[in-house]
Coordinates of C-alpha atoms and ligand atoms in Angstrom, one line a residue:
X289 CA -8.1 -6.9 9.3
X290 CA -11.7 -5.8 9.8
X291 CA -13.9 -7.9 7.8
X292 CA -16.7 -5.7 6.4
X293 CA -19.6 -7.0 4.1
X294 CA -19.2 -5.4 0.7
X295 CA -22.5 -6.4 -1.2
X296 CA -23.8 -3.3 -0.4
X297 CA -21.3 -1.5 -2.1
X298 CA -21.8 -3.4 -5.3
X299 CA -24.0 -0.5 -6.8
X300 CA -20.9 1.8 -6.7
X301 CA -18.9 -0.5 -9.3
X302 CA -17.2 1.7 -11.8
X303 CA -16.6 1.1 -15.6
X304 CA -13.4 -1.2 -16.6
X305 CA -10.4 1.0 -17.0
X306 CA -7.1 1.0 -19.3
X307 CA -3.9 -0.5 -17.9
X308 CA -2.4 2.3 -15.5
X309 CA 1.4 1.6 -16.6
X310 CA 1.0 2.0 -20.1
X311 CA -2.9 2.8 -20.9
X312 CA -3.4 -0.7 -22.8
X313 CA -6.5 -3.0 -22.6
X314 CA -5.5 -6.0 -23.1
X315 CA -6.3 -8.1 -20.0
X316 CA -6.7 -11.5 -18.7
X317 CA -8.5 -12.8 -15.7
X318 CA -6.2 -13.2 -12.8
X319 CA -8.6 -14.0 -9.9
X320 CA -12.0 -13.0 -8.7
X321 CA -13.6 -12.6 -5.1
X322 CA -17.2 -11.9 -4.6
X323 CA -18.1 -9.3 -7.8
X324 CA -14.6 -7.6 -7.9
X325 CA -12.1 -9.1 -10.2
X326 CA -8.3 -8.7 -10.5
X327 CA -7.1 -8.6 -14.3
X328 CA -3.6 -8.7 -15.6
X329 CA -2.4 -6.9 -18.4
X330 CA -1.3 -9.1 -21.1
X331 CA 1.4 -6.3 -22.4
X332 CA 3.2 -5.2 -19.2
X333 CA 1.9 -7.9 -16.5
X334 CA 0.3 -4.9 -14.2
X335 CA -2.4 -6.7 -11.9
X336 CA -5.1 -4.3 -10.9
X337 CA -8.8 -4.7 -9.5
X338 CA -10.6 -4.0 -12.5
X339 CA -13.3 -2.5 -12.7
X340 CA -13.2 -1.1 -8.9
X341 CA -15.6 0.9 -7.1
X342 CA -15.9 4.4 -7.8
X343 CA -14.7 7.6 -5.8
X344 CA -18.1 7.7 -4.2
X345 CA -18.1 3.9 -3.3
X346 CA -14.5 4.3 -1.9
X347 CA -15.7 7.3 0.1
X348 CA -18.8 5.3 1.6
X349 CA -16.4 2.2 2.4
X350 CA -13.8 4.3 4.1
X351 CA -16.1 6.5 6.4
X352 CA -15.3 6.1 9.8
X353 CA -12.3 3.5 8.8
X354 CA -10.0 4.8 11.6
X355 CA -12.5 5.0 14.2
X356 CA -13.6 1.3 13.5
X357 CA -9.9 0.2 13.8
X358 CA -9.0 1.8 16.6
X359 CA -12.4 1.0 18.8
X360 CA -12.2 -2.7 17.7
X361 CA -12.1 -5.0 20.7
X362 CA -10.9 -8.2 19.0
X363 CA -7.8 -9.2 20.8
X364 CA -6.4 -10.4 17.3
X365 CA -6.9 -6.4 15.8
X366 CA -5.1 -5.8 19.0
X367 CA -2.0 -7.8 18.3
X368 CA -2.2 -6.5 14.7
X369 CA -1.9 -3.2 15.7
X370 CA 1.1 -3.9 18.0
X371 CA 2.7 -5.8 15.0
X372 CA 2.1 -2.6 12.8
X373 CA 3.8 -0.3 15.3
X374 CA 6.9 -2.5 15.2
X375 CA 6.8 -2.7 11.1
X376 CA 6.5 1.2 11.2
X377 CA 10.0 1.1 12.8
X378 CA 11.5 -1.6 10.3
X379 CA 10.5 0.8 7.7
X380 CA 11.6 3.8 9.3
X381 CA 14.8 2.4 9.8
X382 CA 15.4 1.3 6.2
X383 CA 14.7 4.8 5.0
X384 CA 17.2 5.9 7.5
X385 CA 20.0 4.4 5.7
X386 CA 19.5 6.9 2.7
X387 CA 18.3 9.8 4.6
X388 CA 18.0 10.9 8.2
X389 CA 16.9 14.3 8.6
X390 CA 14.9 17.0 6.3
X391 CA 11.5 17.9 5.6
X392 CA 9.7 14.9 5.1
X393 CA 5.8 14.7 3.8
X394 CA 4.0 11.4 4.2
X395 CA 1.0 11.0 1.7
X396 CA -2.0 9.1 2.9
X397 CA -0.6 9.3 6.6
X398 CA -3.8 8.1 8.3
X399 CA -3.8 9.3 11.7
X400 CA 0.0 10.0 11.5
X401 CA 1.1 6.6 13.1
X402 CA 4.1 6.3 10.8
X403 CA 5.3 9.9 10.9
X404 CA 5.3 9.8 14.8
X405 CA 8.2 7.5 14.7
X406 CA 10.1 10.3 13.0
X407 CA 11.8 12.4 15.4
X408 CA 10.9 15.8 15.4
X409 CA 14.3 16.8 16.3
X410 CA 15.6 15.6 13.2
X411 CA 12.5 16.1 10.9
X412 CA 9.9 19.0 9.6
X413 CA 7.1 16.5 9.7
X414 CA 4.1 17.2 7.3
X415 CA 1.2 14.5 6.2
X416 CA -1.7 14.8 4.1
X417 CA -4.9 12.8 4.3
X418 CA -8.3 12.7 2.7
X419 CA -9.9 12.3 6.1
X420 CA -10.2 15.2 8.2
X421 CA -11.0 12.7 11.0
X422 CA -7.7 11.1 10.7
X423 CA -6.0 14.8 10.6
X424 CA -7.4 15.7 13.6
X425 CA -6.2 12.6 15.3
X426 CA -2.7 13.2 14.1
X427 CA -2.9 16.8 15.6
X428 CA -4.4 15.8 18.7
X429 CA -2.7 12.5 19.5
X430 CA 1.1 13.4 18.0
X431 CA 0.9 17.3 17.4
X432 CA 1.4 16.6 13.5
X433 CA 0.1 18.6 11.1
X434 CA -2.0 17.1 8.4
X435 CA -3.2 19.0 5.2
X436 CA -6.6 17.7 4.4
X437 CA -7.2 16.9 0.6
X438 CA -6.7 14.8 -2.8
X439 CA -2.9 15.3 -3.6
X440 CA -3.1 16.0 -7.3
X441 CA -5.3 18.8 -6.7
X442 CA -3.2 20.5 -3.5
X443 CA -0.9 23.2 -3.6
X444 CA 2.2 23.1 -1.3
X445 CA 4.5 26.3 -0.9
X446 CA 7.3 24.0 0.0
X447 CA 9.3 21.3 -1.6
X448 CA 10.4 18.2 0.3
X449 CA 13.8 16.2 1.1
X450 CA 11.5 13.1 1.6
X451 CA 8.2 12.2 0.3
X452 CA 6.7 8.7 1.4
X453 CA 3.7 6.3 0.6
X454 CA 3.4 3.7 3.2
X455 CA 0.7 1.2 2.4
X456 CA -0.8 3.9 0.2
X457 CA -0.1 3.3 -3.5
X458 CA -2.5 0.3 -3.8
X459 CA -5.4 2.1 -2.4
X460 CA -5.3 4.7 -5.1
X461 CA -7.5 4.9 -8.3
X462 CA -5.2 6.8 -10.3
X463 CA -1.8 6.4 -8.9
X464 CA 0.5 7.8 -11.6
X465 CA -1.2 11.2 -10.9
X466 CA -0.5 10.7 -7.2
X467 CA 3.1 9.9 -8.3
X468 CA 3.8 12.8 -10.5
X469 CA 2.7 15.0 -7.7
X470 CA 4.9 13.5 -5.3
X471 CA 7.7 13.9 -8.0
X472 CA 6.9 17.7 -8.2
X473 CA 7.1 18.0 -4.7
X474 CA 10.5 16.7 -4.2
X475 CA 13.2 18.8 -3.9
X476 CA 16.4 18.2 -6.3
X477 CA 18.3 15.3 -4.8
X478 CA 15.0 14.4 -2.7
X479 CA 13.8 11.0 -2.0
X480 CA 10.7 8.9 -3.0
X481 CA 9.9 6.0 -0.5
X482 CA 7.2 3.5 -1.3
X483 CA 6.7 1.0 1.2
X484 CA 4.1 -1.7 2.3
X485 CA 2.9 -2.2 -1.3
X486 CA 1.4 -5.2 -2.2
X487 CA 3.6 -7.0 -5.0
X488 CA 1.5 -8.0 -8.4
X489 CA 4.4 -10.6 -9.3
X490 CA 4.6 -12.3 -5.7
X491 CA 5.0 -15.9 -5.8
X492 CA 2.2 -16.2 -3.0
X493 CA -0.4 -13.9 -4.8
X494 CA 0.4 -16.3 -8.0
X495 CA -0.3 -19.4 -5.6
X496 CA -3.2 -18.3 -3.5
X497 CA -5.2 -15.7 -6.0
X498 CA -8.1 -14.6 -4.3
X499 CA -7.1 -16.5 -0.9
X500 CA -4.2 -14.1 -0.7
X501 CA -4.4 -11.9 2.3
X502 CA -3.0 -9.1 0.7
X503 CA -5.8 -9.5 -2.1
X504 CA -8.7 -7.2 -0.5
X505 CA -10.1 -6.1 -3.7
X506 CA -12.2 -3.1 -2.3
X507 CA -9.3 -1.4 -0.8
X508 CA -6.2 -2.8 -2.8
X509 CA -7.0 -1.7 -6.7
X510 CA -3.7 -1.9 -7.7
X511 CA -0.5 -4.5 -7.5
X512 CA 2.7 -2.9 -8.7
X513 CA 5.9 -4.2 -8.9
X514 CA 9.3 -2.6 -8.3
X515 CA 10.2 -2.8 -12.3
X516 CA 6.5 -1.5 -13.0
X517 CA 6.9 1.4 -10.8
X518 CA 10.3 2.1 -12.0
X519 CA 9.3 2.4 -15.5
X520 CA 7.1 5.0 -15.0
X521 CA 9.1 6.9 -12.5
X522 CA 12.3 7.0 -14.5
X523 CA 9.9 8.8 -17.1
X524 CA 9.5 11.6 -14.4
X525 CA 13.1 11.7 -13.6
X526 CA 13.6 9.2 -10.6
X527 CA 16.3 6.9 -10.1
X528 CA 15.7 3.8 -8.4
X529 CA 18.3 3.4 -5.5
X530 CA 17.3 0.5 -3.7
X531 CA 14.3 -2.1 -3.0
X532 CA 13.6 -4.7 -0.9
X533 CA 11.2 -7.0 0.1
X534 CA 10.5 -7.4 4.0
X535 CA 9.8 -10.6 5.5
X536 CA 12.3 -12.0 8.1
X537 CA 12.6 -8.7 9.5
X538 CA 8.8 -8.0 10.1
X539 CA 6.9 -9.6 13.2
X540 CA 4.6 -11.5 10.9
X541 CA 6.9 -13.8 9.7
X542 CA 7.4 -17.4 10.5
X543 CA 9.7 -18.9 8.0
X544 CA 9.2 -22.6 9.3
X545 CA 5.8 -22.7 9.5
X546 CA 5.1 -20.3 6.6
X547 CA 7.1 -22.4 4.2
X548 CA 5.7 -26.0 5.4
X549 CA 2.3 -24.5 4.9
X550 CA 2.8 -23.0 1.2
X551 CA 4.5 -26.4 0.4
X552 CA 1.2 -28.0 1.8
X553 CA -1.3 -25.6 0.2
X554 CA 0.5 -26.2 -3.1
X555 CA -0.1 -29.7 -3.1
X556 CA -3.9 -29.1 -1.7
X557 CA -4.3 -26.6 -5.0
X558 CA -2.6 -28.5 -7.4
X559 CA -5.0 -31.8 -6.4
X560 CA -8.1 -29.5 -6.3
X561 CA -8.7 -29.3 -2.7
X562 CA -8.0 -25.4 -2.4
X563 CA -11.5 -25.3 -0.7
X564 CA -9.6 -26.8 2.6
X565 CA -7.5 -23.3 2.2
X566 CA -8.7 -20.2 4.3
X567 CA -6.1 -17.7 3.6
X568 CA -2.5 -17.5 2.6
X569 CA 0.7 -17.3 4.8
X570 CA 3.2 -14.5 4.9
X571 CA 5.6 -15.2 2.1
X572 CA 9.0 -13.4 1.0
X573 CA 8.7 -11.1 -2.0
X574 CA 4.8 -10.2 -0.9
X575 CA 5.4 -6.6 0.1
X576 CA 7.5 -4.2 -1.7
X577 CA 9.8 -1.4 -0.4
X578 CA 11.8 0.6 -2.5
X579 CA 13.4 4.2 -2.8
X580 CA 13.8 6.5 -5.7
X581 CA 16.0 10.0 -5.9
X582 CA 15.5 13.0 -7.9
X583 CA 18.2 14.5 -9.8
X584 CA 20.0 17.2 -8.8
Ligands
ZN824 ZN1 -0.2 -3.0 -18.9

C-alpha cells in the first residue's frame, strides 16, 4: 500500500450520514484512525467510515493514484502488484463457474487490469471509471474501452450479461445508488459480481480494529457483509447465487504464520499491549466474493 499523509485532507471532512442500509442514525463507535472514525449501525450492524471525506477531498486524494502506484519503485510494491495479478485470476476463475462469455461491464475498472484477464474472444469488454487517466491507460495498454464518468449519471445503450465491482463498493460514497444502476444495466438472467471488498463482520476486523490492514478509512468508506448487501439487492430483484471468502487460494495466505500471529496478537490486545502490534495478518473471512442473478 502507498502510505500517504492524510493530515492535509482533514479540511475535507464531510457531515455525519445516516446508515446506507436502512437510513438509520443509531450508531456506536467501532474504531478510529487519526481523525477518521468507523461507526457501527446498532440496527443492522453496517460499519462505515462516518463522516468520510467529501467528493472534493476524495478527488484530491485519488489524483495521480494510478501513476503513483505504477511508478512506485519500492520492491514491496512490486511484489504486491505481482500478487494482485494472481488475485485477479483467482477472482476471474471463480466467476467463470457461473458465466464464461458475453458482455461484461467492469465498474471502477481502474486501468483495465482485471478486465484484461477476460479473453476478448469470449467477452465483449467495457469498463467504467471516474479517471480519464485510467481510461487512457486501459485503451493504450490493453485496447480496452473505458467510459469515464460517475456511473449513476451515465447513459448506456446496451445491457450486460455480467456487471462486476472488484475492490470498488467500499470506495463509493453512495454505494446503493451504484448498485441500483448496476441492477438496471443487467440483462434479465445477468449476473452481478462483487468481489475483493473488505468485510464488516470479519473476525480480523473485530480483533484488530484500526490496525486491520483493510481499515484504510480515507479509501474504504463502507464495510459491507454478504447479508447486508443481499438485503438491499433482494429489494432490487437480485437473487444471491453463491458467496465465498477467499483466503487459502490467494497469494497473501500463509495459514501457519497467520493463525499463530492472530493468536499471539489477541493475547497482546487482551493484556493491554496492543501498541506492540503494527498491523494485522491476512485471515479467512476478511474479503467477500459474491454473485447475484437478475430474474429472467
Ligand atoms: Zn443500519
